[in-house]
Short mmCIF file of C-alpha atoms in Angstrom, two decimals:
data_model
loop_
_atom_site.label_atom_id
_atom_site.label_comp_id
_atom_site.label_asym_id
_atom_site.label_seq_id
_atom_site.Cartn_x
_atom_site.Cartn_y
_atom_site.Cartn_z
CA UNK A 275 0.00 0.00 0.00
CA UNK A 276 1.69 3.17 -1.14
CA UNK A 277 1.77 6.19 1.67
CA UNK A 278 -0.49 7.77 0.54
CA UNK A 279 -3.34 4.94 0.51
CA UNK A 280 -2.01 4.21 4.33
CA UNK A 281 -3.13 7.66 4.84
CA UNK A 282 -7.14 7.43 3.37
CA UNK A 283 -6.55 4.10 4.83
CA UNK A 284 -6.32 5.42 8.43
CA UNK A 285 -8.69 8.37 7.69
CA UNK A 286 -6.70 11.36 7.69
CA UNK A 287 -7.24 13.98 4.70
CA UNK A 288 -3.97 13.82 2.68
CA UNK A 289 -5.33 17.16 1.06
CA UNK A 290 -5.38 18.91 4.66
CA UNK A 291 -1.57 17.33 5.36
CA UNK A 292 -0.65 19.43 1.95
CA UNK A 293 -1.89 22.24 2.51
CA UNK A 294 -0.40 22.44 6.07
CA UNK A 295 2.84 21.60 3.89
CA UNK A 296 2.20 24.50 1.50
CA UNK A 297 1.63 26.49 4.14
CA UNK A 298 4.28 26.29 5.52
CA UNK A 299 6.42 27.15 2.30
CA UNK A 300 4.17 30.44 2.33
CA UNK A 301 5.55 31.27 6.03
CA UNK A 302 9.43 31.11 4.46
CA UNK A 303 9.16 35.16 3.88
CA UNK A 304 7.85 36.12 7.45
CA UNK A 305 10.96 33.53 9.17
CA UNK A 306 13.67 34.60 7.33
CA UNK A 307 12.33 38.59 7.90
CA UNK A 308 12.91 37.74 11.76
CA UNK A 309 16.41 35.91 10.91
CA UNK A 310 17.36 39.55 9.27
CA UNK A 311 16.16 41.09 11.88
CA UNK A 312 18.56 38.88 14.46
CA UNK A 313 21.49 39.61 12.22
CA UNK A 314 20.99 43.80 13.22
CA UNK A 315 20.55 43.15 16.78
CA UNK A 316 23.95 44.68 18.62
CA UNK A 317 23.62 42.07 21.27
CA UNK A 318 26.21 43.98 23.21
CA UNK A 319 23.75 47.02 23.78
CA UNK A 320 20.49 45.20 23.12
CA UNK A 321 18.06 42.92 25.61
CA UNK A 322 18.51 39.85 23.64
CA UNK A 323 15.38 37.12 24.20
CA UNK A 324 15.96 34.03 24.56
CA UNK A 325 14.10 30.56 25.78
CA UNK A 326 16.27 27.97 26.97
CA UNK A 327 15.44 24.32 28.10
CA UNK A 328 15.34 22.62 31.49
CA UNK A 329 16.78 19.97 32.12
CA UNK A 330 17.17 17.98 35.04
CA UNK A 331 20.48 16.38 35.99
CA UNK A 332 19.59 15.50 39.23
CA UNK A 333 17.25 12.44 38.22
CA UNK A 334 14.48 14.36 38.62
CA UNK A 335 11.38 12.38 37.46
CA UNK A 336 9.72 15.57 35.91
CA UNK A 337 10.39 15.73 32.71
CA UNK A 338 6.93 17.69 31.29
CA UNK A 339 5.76 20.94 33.20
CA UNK A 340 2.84 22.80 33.39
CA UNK A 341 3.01 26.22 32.52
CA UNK A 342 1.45 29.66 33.17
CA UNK A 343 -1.71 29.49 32.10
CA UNK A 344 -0.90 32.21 29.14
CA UNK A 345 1.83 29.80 28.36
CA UNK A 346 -0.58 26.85 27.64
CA UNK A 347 -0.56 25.61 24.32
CA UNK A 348 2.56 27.09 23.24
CA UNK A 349 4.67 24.68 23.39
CA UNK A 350 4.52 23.07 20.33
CA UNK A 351 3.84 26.01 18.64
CA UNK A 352 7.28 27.01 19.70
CA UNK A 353 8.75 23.66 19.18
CA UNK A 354 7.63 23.57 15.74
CA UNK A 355 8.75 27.37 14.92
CA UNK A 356 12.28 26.66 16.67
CA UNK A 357 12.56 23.79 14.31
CA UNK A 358 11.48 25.79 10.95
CA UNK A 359 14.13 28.74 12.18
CA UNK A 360 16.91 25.83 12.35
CA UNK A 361 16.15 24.64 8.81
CA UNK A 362 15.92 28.09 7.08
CA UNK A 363 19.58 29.11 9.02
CA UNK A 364 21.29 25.41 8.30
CA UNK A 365 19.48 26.33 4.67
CA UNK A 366 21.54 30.10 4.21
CA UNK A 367 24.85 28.43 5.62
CA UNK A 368 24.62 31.42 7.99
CA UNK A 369 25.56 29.29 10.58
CA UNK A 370 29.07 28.33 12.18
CA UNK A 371 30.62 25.68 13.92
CA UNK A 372 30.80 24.50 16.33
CA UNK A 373 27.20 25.99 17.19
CA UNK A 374 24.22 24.08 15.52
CA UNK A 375 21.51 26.06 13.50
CA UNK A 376 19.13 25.51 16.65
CA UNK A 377 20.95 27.98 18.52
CA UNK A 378 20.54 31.00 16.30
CA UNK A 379 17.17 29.08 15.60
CA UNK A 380 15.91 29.60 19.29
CA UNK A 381 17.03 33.13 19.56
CA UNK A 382 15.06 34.05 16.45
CA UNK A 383 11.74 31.80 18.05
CA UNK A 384 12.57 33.57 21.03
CA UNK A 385 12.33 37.17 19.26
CA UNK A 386 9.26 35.88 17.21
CA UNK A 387 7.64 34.28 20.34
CA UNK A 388 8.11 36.68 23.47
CA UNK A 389 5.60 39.09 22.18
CA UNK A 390 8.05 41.12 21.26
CA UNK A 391 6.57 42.92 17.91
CA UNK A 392 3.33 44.38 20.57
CA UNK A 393 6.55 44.72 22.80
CA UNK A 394 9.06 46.91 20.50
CA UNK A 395 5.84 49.24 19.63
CA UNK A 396 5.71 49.66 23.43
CA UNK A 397 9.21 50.41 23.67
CA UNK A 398 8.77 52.70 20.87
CA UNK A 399 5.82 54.67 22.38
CA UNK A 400 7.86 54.93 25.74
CA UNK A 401 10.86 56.62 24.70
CA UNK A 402 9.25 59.21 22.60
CA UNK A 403 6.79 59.77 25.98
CA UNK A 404 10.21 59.91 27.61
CA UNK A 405 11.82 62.26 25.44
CA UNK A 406 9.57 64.79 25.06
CA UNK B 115 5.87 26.55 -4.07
CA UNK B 116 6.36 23.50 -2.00
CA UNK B 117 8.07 22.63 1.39
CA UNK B 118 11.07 20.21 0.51
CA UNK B 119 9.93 18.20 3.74
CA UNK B 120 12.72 15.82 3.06
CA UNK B 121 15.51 18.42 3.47
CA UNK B 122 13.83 19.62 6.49
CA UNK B 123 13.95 16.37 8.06
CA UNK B 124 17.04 15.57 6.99
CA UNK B 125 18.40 19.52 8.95
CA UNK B 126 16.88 19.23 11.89
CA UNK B 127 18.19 15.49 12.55
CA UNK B 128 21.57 16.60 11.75
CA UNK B 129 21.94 17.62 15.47
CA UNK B 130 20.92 16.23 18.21
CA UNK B 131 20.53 19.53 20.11
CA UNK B 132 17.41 20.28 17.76
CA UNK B 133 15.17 18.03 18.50
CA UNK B 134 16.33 17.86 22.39
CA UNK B 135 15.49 21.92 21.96
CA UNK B 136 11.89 20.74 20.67
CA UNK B 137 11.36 18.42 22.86
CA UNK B 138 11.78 20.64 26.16
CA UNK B 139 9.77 23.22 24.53
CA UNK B 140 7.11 20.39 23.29
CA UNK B 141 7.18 19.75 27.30
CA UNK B 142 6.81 23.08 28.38
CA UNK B 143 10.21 22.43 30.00
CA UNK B 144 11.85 26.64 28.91
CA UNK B 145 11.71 29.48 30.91
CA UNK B 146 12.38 32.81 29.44
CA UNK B 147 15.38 35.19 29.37
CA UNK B 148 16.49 38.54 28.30
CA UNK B 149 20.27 38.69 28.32
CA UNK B 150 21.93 42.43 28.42
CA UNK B 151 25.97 42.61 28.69
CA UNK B 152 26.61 46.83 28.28
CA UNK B 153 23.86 49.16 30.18
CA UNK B 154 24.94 52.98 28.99
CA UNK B 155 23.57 55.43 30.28
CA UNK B 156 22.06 56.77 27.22
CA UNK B 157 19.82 53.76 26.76
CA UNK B 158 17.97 54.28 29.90
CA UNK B 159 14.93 55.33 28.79
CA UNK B 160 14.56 51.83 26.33
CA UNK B 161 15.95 49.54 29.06
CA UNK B 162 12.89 51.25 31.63
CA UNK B 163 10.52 50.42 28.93
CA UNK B 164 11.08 46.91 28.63
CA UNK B 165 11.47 46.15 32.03
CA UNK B 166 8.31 48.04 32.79
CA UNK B 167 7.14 46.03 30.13
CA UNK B 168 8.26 42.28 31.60
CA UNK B 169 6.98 42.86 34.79
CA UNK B 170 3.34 43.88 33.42
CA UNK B 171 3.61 40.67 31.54
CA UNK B 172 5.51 38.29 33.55
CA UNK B 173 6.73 36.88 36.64
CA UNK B 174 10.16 37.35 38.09
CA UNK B 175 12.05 34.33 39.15
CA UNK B 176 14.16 33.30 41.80
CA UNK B 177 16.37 30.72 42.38
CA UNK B 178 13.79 29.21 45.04
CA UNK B 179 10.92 29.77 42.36
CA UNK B 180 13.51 27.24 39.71
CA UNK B 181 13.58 24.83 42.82
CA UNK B 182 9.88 24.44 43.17
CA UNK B 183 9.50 24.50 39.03
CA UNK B 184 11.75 21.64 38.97
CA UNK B 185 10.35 19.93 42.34
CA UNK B 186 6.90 20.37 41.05
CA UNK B 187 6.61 20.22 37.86
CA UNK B 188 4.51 23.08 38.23
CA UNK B 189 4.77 26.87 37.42
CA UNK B 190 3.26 27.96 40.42
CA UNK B 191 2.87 31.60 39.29
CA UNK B 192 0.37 33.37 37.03
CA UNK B 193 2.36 34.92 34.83
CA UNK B 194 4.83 33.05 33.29
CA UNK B 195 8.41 33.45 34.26
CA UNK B 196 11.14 35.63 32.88
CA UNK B 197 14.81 36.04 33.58
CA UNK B 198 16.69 39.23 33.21
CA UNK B 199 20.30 38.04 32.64
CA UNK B 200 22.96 41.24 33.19
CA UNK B 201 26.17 39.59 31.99
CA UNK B 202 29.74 40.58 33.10
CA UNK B 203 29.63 42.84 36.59
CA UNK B 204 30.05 45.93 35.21
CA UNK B 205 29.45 49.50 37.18
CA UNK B 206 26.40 50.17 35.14
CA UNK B 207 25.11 47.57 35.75
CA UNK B 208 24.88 48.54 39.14
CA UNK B 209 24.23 52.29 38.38
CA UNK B 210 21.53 52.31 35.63
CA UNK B 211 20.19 48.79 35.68
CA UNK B 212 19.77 47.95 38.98
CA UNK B 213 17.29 50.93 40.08
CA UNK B 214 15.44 50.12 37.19
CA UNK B 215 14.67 46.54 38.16
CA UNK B 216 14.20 48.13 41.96
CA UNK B 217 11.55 50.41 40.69
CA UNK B 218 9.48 47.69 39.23
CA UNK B 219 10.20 44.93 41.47
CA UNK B 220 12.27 42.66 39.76
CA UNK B 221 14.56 40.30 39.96
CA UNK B 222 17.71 40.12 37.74
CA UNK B 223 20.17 37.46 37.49
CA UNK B 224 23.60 39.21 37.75
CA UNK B 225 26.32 36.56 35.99
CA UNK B 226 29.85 38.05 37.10
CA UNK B 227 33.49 37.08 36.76
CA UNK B 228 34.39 36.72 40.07
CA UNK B 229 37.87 37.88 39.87
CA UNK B 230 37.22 41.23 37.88
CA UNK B 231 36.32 43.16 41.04
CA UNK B 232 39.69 43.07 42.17
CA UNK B 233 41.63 44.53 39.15
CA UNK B 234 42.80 47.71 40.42
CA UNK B 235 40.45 50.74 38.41
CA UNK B 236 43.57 51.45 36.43
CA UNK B 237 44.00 47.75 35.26
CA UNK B 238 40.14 47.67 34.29
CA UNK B 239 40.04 48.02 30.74
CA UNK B 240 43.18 46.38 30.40
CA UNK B 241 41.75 43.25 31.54
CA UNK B 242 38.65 43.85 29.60
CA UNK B 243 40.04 43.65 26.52
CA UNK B 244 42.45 40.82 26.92
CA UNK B 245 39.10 39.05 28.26
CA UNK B 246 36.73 39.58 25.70
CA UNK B 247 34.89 41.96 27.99
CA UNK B 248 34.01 46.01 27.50
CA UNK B 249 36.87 47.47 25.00
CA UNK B 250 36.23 51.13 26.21
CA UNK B 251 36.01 52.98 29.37
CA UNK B 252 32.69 55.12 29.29
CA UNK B 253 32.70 58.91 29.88
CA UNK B 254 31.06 59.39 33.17
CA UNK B 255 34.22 56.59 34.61
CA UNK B 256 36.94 58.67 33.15
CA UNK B 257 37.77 60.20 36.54
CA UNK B 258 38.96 56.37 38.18
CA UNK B 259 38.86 54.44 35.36
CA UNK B 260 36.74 51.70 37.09
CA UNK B 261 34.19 49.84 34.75
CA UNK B 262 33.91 46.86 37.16
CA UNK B 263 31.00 47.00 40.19
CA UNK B 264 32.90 46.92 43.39
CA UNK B 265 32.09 44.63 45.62
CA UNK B 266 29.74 46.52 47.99
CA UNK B 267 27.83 47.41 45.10
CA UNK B 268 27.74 43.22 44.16
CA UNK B 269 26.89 42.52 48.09
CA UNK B 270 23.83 45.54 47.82
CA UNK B 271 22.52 43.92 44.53
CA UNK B 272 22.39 40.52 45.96
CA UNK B 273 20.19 41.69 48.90
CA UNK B 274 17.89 41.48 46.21
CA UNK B 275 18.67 39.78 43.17
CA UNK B 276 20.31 36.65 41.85
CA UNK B 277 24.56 36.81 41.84
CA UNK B 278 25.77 34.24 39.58
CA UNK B 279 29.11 33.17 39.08
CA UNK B 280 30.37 33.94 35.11
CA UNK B 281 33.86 31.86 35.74
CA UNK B 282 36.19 34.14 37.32
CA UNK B 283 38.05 35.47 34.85
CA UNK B 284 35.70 35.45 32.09
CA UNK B 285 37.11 32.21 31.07
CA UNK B 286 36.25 30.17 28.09
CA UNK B 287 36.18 26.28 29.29
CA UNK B 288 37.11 23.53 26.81
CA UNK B 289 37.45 20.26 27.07
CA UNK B 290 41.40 20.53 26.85
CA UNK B 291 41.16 22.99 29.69
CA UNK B 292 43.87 22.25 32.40
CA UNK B 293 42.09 20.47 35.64
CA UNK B 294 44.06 23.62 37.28
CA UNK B 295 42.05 26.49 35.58
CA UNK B 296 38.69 24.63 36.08
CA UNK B 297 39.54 24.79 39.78
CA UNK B 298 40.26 28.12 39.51
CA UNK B 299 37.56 29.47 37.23
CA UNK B 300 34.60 27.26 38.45
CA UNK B 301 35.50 26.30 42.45
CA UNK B 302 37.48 29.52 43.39
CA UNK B 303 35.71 31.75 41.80
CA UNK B 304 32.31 30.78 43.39
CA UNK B 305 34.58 30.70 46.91
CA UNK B 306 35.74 34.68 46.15
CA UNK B 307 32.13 35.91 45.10
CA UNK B 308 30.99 34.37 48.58
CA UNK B 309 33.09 35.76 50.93
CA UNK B 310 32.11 39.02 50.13
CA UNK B 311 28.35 38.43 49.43
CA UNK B 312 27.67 36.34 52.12
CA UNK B 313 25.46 34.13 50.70
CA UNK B 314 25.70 31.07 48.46
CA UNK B 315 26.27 31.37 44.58
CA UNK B 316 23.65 28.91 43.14
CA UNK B 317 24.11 29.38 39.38
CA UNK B 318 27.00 29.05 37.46
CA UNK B 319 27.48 30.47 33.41
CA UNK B 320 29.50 28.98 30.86
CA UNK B 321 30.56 31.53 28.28
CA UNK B 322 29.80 31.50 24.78
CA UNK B 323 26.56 29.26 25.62
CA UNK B 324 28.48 25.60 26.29
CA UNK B 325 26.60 22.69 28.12
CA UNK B 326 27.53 21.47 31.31
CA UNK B 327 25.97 17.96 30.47
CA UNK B 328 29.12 17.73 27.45
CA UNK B 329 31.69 18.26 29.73
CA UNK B 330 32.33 15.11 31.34
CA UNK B 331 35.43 16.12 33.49
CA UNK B 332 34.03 19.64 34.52
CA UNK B 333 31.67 17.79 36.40
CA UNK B 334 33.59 17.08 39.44
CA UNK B 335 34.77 20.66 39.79
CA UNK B 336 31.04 21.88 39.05
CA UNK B 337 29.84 19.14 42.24
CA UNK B 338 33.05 20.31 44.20
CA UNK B 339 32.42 23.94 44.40
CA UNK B 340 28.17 23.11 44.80
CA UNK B 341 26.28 24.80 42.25
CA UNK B 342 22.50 24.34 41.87
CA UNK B 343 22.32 25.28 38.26
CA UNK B 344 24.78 25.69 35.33
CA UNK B 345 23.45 27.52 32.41
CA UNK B 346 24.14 27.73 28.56
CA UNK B 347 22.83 29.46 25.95
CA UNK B 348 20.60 26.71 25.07
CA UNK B 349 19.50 24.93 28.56
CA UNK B 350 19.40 25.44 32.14
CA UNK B 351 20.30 22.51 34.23
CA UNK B 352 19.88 21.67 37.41
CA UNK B 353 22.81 20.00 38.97
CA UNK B 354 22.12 19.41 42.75
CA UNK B 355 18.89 19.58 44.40
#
């Protein structure tokens, strides 16, 4: 049975599954505007956003959390965004060693993710209030 | 236009730090930071905005609150959390950033090299710049030359905020690193920020974002000088309960 028949087989639209692929070559534009946006950040000067993992060394049984409840949900939204970030920067051969593409990838997620585009227009607003 | 799913696949199993990265974030196991390194003084006004910002839209965390995360499972907060991370001990830290996280309540992690207090002012930017720190001295610390915090000002910030222990010389860590820096950048520095702070340094900081858990023989020097925490660019982990 080819994968495709598996697929009607099981009862999951193969036309939704494309779409959600072609989608997702649509998004390409909007990443790679936030991985140009990373590359004029002066991380020296600049509040830099990141998300980093947990992990437990300590043989901690806990190994999936519960978040804030404004947090719920995002997880694999994130997940899957951190993942697209690390193909597009592997993909421009922006990337050095020895760092892997999901480090760049997670600071870009991170930029995309923390609110930060209702955030910079705050920031925005609150300097000019400032300077006048 | 198409996704080329198979070249995606094929990237992000090319490492196995991506999908580790997903997986914590699949798990809701992340917590949020904002690193800064320079605070000038001109930049004021944007650093109070986003401060002002992150504590109208999240929690601060403590090194207690990471405990009871980990413990728990649980974020036990309604907001969720976010770290400010000020990296390498400088004076403005001290003298811009730290009444701005005062004025809104909270908490910043401070990650310093634990041996840069004690450069004499005149030595300062010496040191800086032979270890990849600040390469200038700014204008208002012309008159001593210091660009480090002192050490009161570390002990007054730690009253109320997280001090962290950045190696103490600012010290990149390899795995051909001698067993006789480790000692000295990961045990003695820890020992030197706590005798003046008077309290005990929980969290230790690679630099340039390596992982604790890849460093098989920094592991006895991380147990031996009793962090909590070590932290990379990529993960936080917790080392000793």
């Amino acid at each position: 049975m080819s994968e495709k028949n598996l697929l009607e087989a099981s009862g999951i639209d193969v036309q939704d599954i494309e779409k959600f692929l072609e989608g997702l070559a649509g998004c390409e534009e909007s990443f790679m505007k936030v991985i140009e946006y990373c590359e004029t950040r002066v991380t020296a000067e600049e509040g830099i956003p990141a998300i980093i993992g947990l992990d437990d060394l300590t043989g901690g049984a806990k190994k999936t959390f519960t978040p804030a409840p404004a947090d719920e949900g995002l997880g694999l939204i994130q997940g899957l965004a951190a993942l697209i970030f690390a193909y597009y920067y592997d993909k421009s051969g922006k990337v050095e060693d020895p760092y892997p593409a999901i480090a760049p990838a997670m600071s870009a997620m991170a930029e995309k993710f923390f609110r930060i585009a209702p955030y910079r227009e705050v920031v925005k607003d609150f300097v000019k209030e400032e300077q006048k | 236009m198409s996704f080329d799913l198979q070249a995606f696949a094929q990237s992000v199993t090319k490492d196995k730090r991506t999908m580790e990265m997903f997986r914590y974030l699949l798990n809701n196991s992340y917590i949020r930071v904002i690193n800064y390194h320079r605070t000038n003084k001109e930049d004021i006004p944007r650093f109070e905005a986003e401060i002002k910002y992150y504590a109208e839209h999240f929690s601060p965390v403590t090194v207690e609150d990471m405990d009871r995360f980990f413990d728990t499972g649980v974020w036990h907060k309604e907001r969720p959390g976010l770290i400010p991370a000020i990296f390498e001990g400088y004076r403005c830290h001290y003298d811009y950033m730290l009444p701005i996280l005062d004025k809104y309540n909270f908490t910043g992690w401070f990650y310093v090299p634990g041996f840069f207090m004690d450069v004499p002012y005149e030595e300062q930017l010496e040191f800086a710049q032979s270890h990849h720190l600040r390469t200038d001295i700014p204008e208002e610390y012309q008159h001593d030359k210091r660009i480090a915090m002192s050490w009161e000002e570390m002990e007054e910030i730690s009253r109320r905020h997280v001090i962290c222990c950045h190696t103490g010389s600012h010290f990149q860590i390899t795995k051909t690193t001698s067993d006789e820096d480790m000692q000295r950048e990961i045990v003695e520095s820890k020992r030197r920020i706590e005798s003046h702070i008077q309290k005990p340094v929980d969290v230790f900081c690679w630099l340039y974002g390596e992982e604790y858990s890849y460093y098989d023989r920094a592991h006895k020097f991380i147990e031996e000088a009793g962090y909590k925490y070590v932290v990379g660019n990529l993960k936080m982990e917790r080392v000793r309960k």
